Amino acid sequence: MPSFDLRSAPLRELNRALHALRPDTNETHWTVTGPDGRHAIAAGLDAPVSVEIEGNVGYYCAGMNKLATVLVNGNAGVGVAENMISGLVHVRGDASQSAGATAHGGMLIIDGNAGARCGISMKGVDIVVKGSIGHMSAFMAQAGTLTVLGDAGEALGDSLYEARLYVRGSVKSLGADCVEKEMRDEHLRELSDKLAAAGLAGEVSPSEFRRYGSARTLYHFHVDNAGAY
């Protein structure tokens, strides 16, 4: 099991080694120590490997992730799992702004809180936040799911497309074109699957959540809606 100490070797060497891994590699689990808030740790991975980071990370950790599992035993800075394609990113602390931004697939789990614009322009990722999220989360979210066990800040789902938002706590306000929707059986099943994937099976009931989605009035520009854009 390879171990890499960022206090004694540069980050570029770590990322170069991880990028060189192929799907048939025997080095499937890496441990990274001494991250000390460095940026872009384990970014751009493209192999089914596991990377466990012991400490806090800076901007864009696990950005553009594909296939890999990245576990952060600490907090994460701006843009964790940004533009992720597949795989799993799990932050055991809090995440700053724009967690999971533009991500196309995979799952992002945040054990603590997430800052503003969580899931901004998400395109298929499943995000589960066990705490609360900040303002403008899921802004222009196009596909995927955002599940929040805590509260949501102002302007949730502003200019939302087809992403589905599930919130257990309170919502300070909804953004333009975002409305509360009926929680049907299909949504309860979907939510149950996402909670189970995040390790919450049996701990939280899907019936405790409310669902939010697009009212679909801003898909095409109309002058009567100009003030909402």
PDB file of C-alpha atoms in Angstrom, residues 21-129:
ATOM      1  CA  LEU A  21      -1.708   4.304 -12.724  1.00  0.00           C
ATOM      2  CA  ARG A  22      -3.579   2.041 -15.131  1.00  0.00           C
ATOM      3  CA  PRO A  23      -6.781   0.081 -14.408  1.00  0.00           C
ATOM      4  CA  ASP A  24      -4.794  -3.158 -13.934  1.00  0.00           C
ATOM      5  CA  THR A  25      -2.418  -1.666 -11.371  1.00  0.00           C
ATOM      6  CA  ASN A  26      -1.597  -3.540  -8.171  1.00  0.00           C
ATOM      7  CA  GLU A  27      -1.208  -0.253  -6.278  1.00  0.00           C
ATOM      8  CA  THR A  28      -4.907   0.132  -5.587  1.00  0.00           C
ATOM      9  CA  HIS A  29      -4.843   1.935  -2.231  1.00  0.00           C
ATOM     10  CA  TRP A  30      -2.806   5.062  -1.487  1.00  0.00           C
ATOM     11  CA  THR A  31      -2.477   6.973   1.769  1.00  0.00           C
ATOM     12  CA  VAL A  32      -1.542  10.663   1.662  1.00  0.00           C
ATOM     13  CA  THR A  33      -0.317  12.414   4.795  1.00  0.00           C
ATOM     14  CA  GLY A  34       0.573  16.029   5.495  1.00  0.00           C
ATOM     15  CA  PRO A  35      -1.838  17.663   2.997  1.00  0.00           C
ATOM     16  CA  ASP A  36      -1.901  20.904   5.024  1.00  0.00           C
ATOM     17  CA  GLY A  37      -4.513  22.516   2.779  1.00  0.00           C
ATOM     18  CA  ARG A  38      -2.665  22.043  -0.509  1.00  0.00           C
ATOM     19  CA  HIS A  39      -4.698  22.546  -3.670  1.00  0.00           C
ATOM     20  CA  ALA A  40      -5.642  20.024  -6.396  1.00  0.00           C
ATOM     21  CA  ILE A  41      -4.652  16.915  -4.450  1.00  0.00           C
ATOM     22  CA  ALA A  42      -5.660  13.755  -6.343  1.00  0.00           C
ATOM     23  CA  ALA A  43      -7.123  15.780  -9.202  1.00  0.00           C
ATOM     24  CA  GLY A  44      -7.715  14.209 -12.607  1.00  0.00           C
ATOM     25  CA  LEU A  45      -7.579  10.550 -11.538  1.00  0.00           C
ATOM     26  CA  ASP A  46      -8.548   7.993 -14.164  1.00  0.00           C
ATOM     27  CA  ALA A  47      -8.197   4.546 -12.565  1.00  0.00           C
ATOM     28  CA  PRO A  48     -10.233   2.493 -10.034  1.00  0.00           C
ATOM     29  CA  VAL A  49      -7.893   3.216  -7.131  1.00  0.00           C
ATOM     30  CA  SER A  50      -8.511   4.431  -3.583  1.00  0.00           C
ATOM     31  CA  VAL A  51      -6.765   7.502  -2.170  1.00  0.00           C
ATOM     32  CA  GLU A  52      -7.127   8.290   1.540  1.00  0.00           C
ATOM     33  CA  ILE A  53      -5.979  11.771   2.567  1.00  0.00           C
ATOM     34  CA  GLU A  54      -5.180  12.321   6.242  1.00  0.00           C
ATOM     35  CA  GLY A  55      -5.989  15.961   6.926  1.00  0.00           C
ATOM     36  CA  ASN A  56      -7.457  19.099   5.390  1.00  0.00           C
ATOM     37  CA  VAL A  57      -7.241  19.809   1.660  1.00  0.00           C
ATOM     38  CA  GLY A  58      -7.413  23.038  -0.329  1.00  0.00           C
ATOM     39  CA  TYR A  59      -9.087  23.943  -3.619  1.00  0.00           C
ATOM     40  CA  TYR A  60     -10.291  21.390  -6.192  1.00  0.00           C
ATOM     41  CA  CYS A  61      -9.369  18.192  -4.387  1.00  0.00           C
ATOM     42  CA  ALA A  62     -10.422  15.196  -6.534  1.00  0.00           C
ATOM     43  CA  GLY A  63     -11.482  17.503  -9.333  1.00  0.00           C
ATOM     44  CA  MET A  64     -12.273  15.751 -12.638  1.00  0.00           C
ATOM     45  CA  ASN A  65     -12.300  12.432 -10.803  1.00  0.00           C
ATOM     46  CA  LYS A  66     -13.009   9.337 -12.887  1.00  0.00           C
ATOM     47  CA  LEU A  67     -13.357   5.829 -11.387  1.00  0.00           C
ATOM     48  CA  ALA A  68     -11.348   6.543  -8.226  1.00  0.00           C
ATOM     49  CA  THR A  69     -12.460   6.660  -4.599  1.00  0.00           C
ATOM     50  CA  VAL A  70     -11.061   9.646  -2.694  1.00  0.00           C
ATOM     51  CA  LEU A  71     -11.552   9.883   1.061  1.00  0.00           C
ATOM     52  CA  VAL A  72     -10.690  13.129   2.870  1.00  0.00           C
ATOM     53  CA  ASN A  73     -10.259  12.717   6.619  1.00  0.00           C
ATOM     54  CA  GLY A  74     -10.674  16.436   7.211  1.00  0.00           C
ATOM     55  CA  ASN A  75     -12.188  19.517   5.621  1.00  0.00           C
ATOM     56  CA  ALA A  76     -12.136  20.462   1.940  1.00  0.00           C
ATOM     57  CA  GLY A  77     -11.700  23.832   0.250  1.00  0.00           C
ATOM     58  CA  VAL A  78     -13.478  25.322  -2.739  1.00  0.00           C
ATOM     59  CA  GLY A  79     -14.613  23.026  -5.555  1.00  0.00           C
ATOM     60  CA  VAL A  80     -14.070  19.567  -4.093  1.00  0.00           C
ATOM     61  CA  ALA A  81     -14.990  16.936  -6.742  1.00  0.00           C
ATOM     62  CA  GLU A  82     -15.489  19.713  -9.299  1.00  0.00           C
ATOM     63  CA  ASN A  83     -16.348  18.277 -12.739  1.00  0.00           C
ATOM     64  CA  MET A  84     -16.256  14.704 -11.430  1.00  0.00           C
ATOM     65  CA  ILE A  85     -17.182  12.081 -14.030  1.00  0.00           C
ATOM     66  CA  SER A  86     -17.541   8.945 -11.901  1.00  0.00           C
ATOM     67  CA  GLY A  87     -16.288   7.332  -8.731  1.00  0.00           C
ATOM     68  CA  LEU A  88     -16.748   8.375  -5.109  1.00  0.00           C
ATOM     69  CA  VAL A  89     -15.467  11.380  -3.163  1.00  0.00           C
ATOM     70  CA  HIS A  90     -16.134  11.374   0.582  1.00  0.00           C
ATOM     71  CA  VAL A  91     -15.316  14.350   2.825  1.00  0.00           C
ATOM     72  CA  ARG A  92     -15.510  13.458   6.504  1.00  0.00           C
ATOM     73  CA  GLY A  93     -15.504  17.101   7.567  1.00  0.00           C
ATOM     74  CA  ASP A  94     -16.960  20.294   6.084  1.00  0.00           C
ATOM     75  CA  ALA A  95     -16.661  21.503   2.494  1.00  0.00           C
ATOM     76  CA  SER A  96     -16.290  25.082   1.295  1.00  0.00           C
ATOM     77  CA  GLN A  97     -18.070  26.675  -1.655  1.00  0.00           C
ATOM     78  CA  SER A  98     -18.988  25.019  -4.964  1.00  0.00           C
ATOM     79  CA  ALA A  99     -18.695  21.422  -3.797  1.00  0.00           C
ATOM     80  CA  GLY A 100     -19.455  19.105  -6.705  1.00  0.00           C
ATOM     81  CA  ALA A 101     -19.677  21.987  -9.184  1.00  0.00           C
ATOM     82  CA  THR A 102     -20.445  20.893 -12.772  1.00  0.00           C
ATOM     83  CA  ALA A 103     -19.979  17.222 -11.822  1.00  0.00           C
ATOM     84  CA  HIS A 104     -21.333  14.779 -14.399  1.00  0.00           C
ATOM     85  CA  GLY A 105     -21.545  11.554 -12.373  1.00  0.00           C
ATOM     86  CA  GLY A 106     -20.373   9.563  -9.396  1.00  0.00           C
ATOM     87  CA  MET A 107     -21.208  10.387  -5.786  1.00  0.00           C
ATOM     88  CA  LEU A 108     -19.991  13.106  -3.427  1.00  0.00           C
ATOM     89  CA  ILE A 109     -20.623  12.592   0.293  1.00  0.00           C
ATOM     90  CA  ILE A 110     -19.990  15.379   2.798  1.00  0.00           C
ATOM     91  CA  ASP A 111     -20.333  14.390   6.445  1.00  0.00           C
ATOM     92  CA  GLY A 112     -20.418  17.983   7.690  1.00  0.00           C
ATOM     93  CA  ASN A 113     -21.741  21.191   6.159  1.00  0.00           C
ATOM     94  CA  ALA A 114     -21.208  22.553   2.657  1.00  0.00           C
ATOM     95  CA  GLY A 115     -20.831  26.230   1.801  1.00  0.00           C
ATOM     96  CA  ALA A 116     -22.518  28.353  -0.841  1.00  0.00           C
ATOM     97  CA  ARG A 117     -23.241  27.060  -4.350  1.00  0.00           C
ATOM     98  CA  CYS A 118     -23.049  23.387  -3.479  1.00  0.00           C
ATOM     99  CA  GLY A 119     -23.874  21.460  -6.648  1.00  0.00           C
ATOM    100  CA  ILE A 120     -23.782  24.541  -8.893  1.00  0.00           C
ATOM    101  CA  SER A 121     -24.448  23.482 -12.505  1.00  0.00           C
ATOM    102  CA  MET A 122     -24.353  19.801 -11.525  1.00  0.00           C
ATOM    103  CA  LYS A 123     -24.894  17.540 -14.535  1.00  0.00           C
ATOM    104  CA  GLY A 124     -25.597  14.076 -13.160  1.00  0.00           C
ATOM    105  CA  VAL A 125     -23.708  13.672  -9.887  1.00  0.00           C
ATOM    106  CA  ASP A 126     -25.383  12.472  -6.692  1.00  0.00           C
ATOM    107  CA  ILE A 127     -24.470  14.688  -3.727  1.00  0.00           C
ATOM    108  CA  VAL A 128     -25.344  13.828  -0.138  1.00  0.00           C
ATOM    109  CA  VAL A 129     -24.665  16.435   2.565  1.00  0.00           C
TER     110      VAL A 129
END
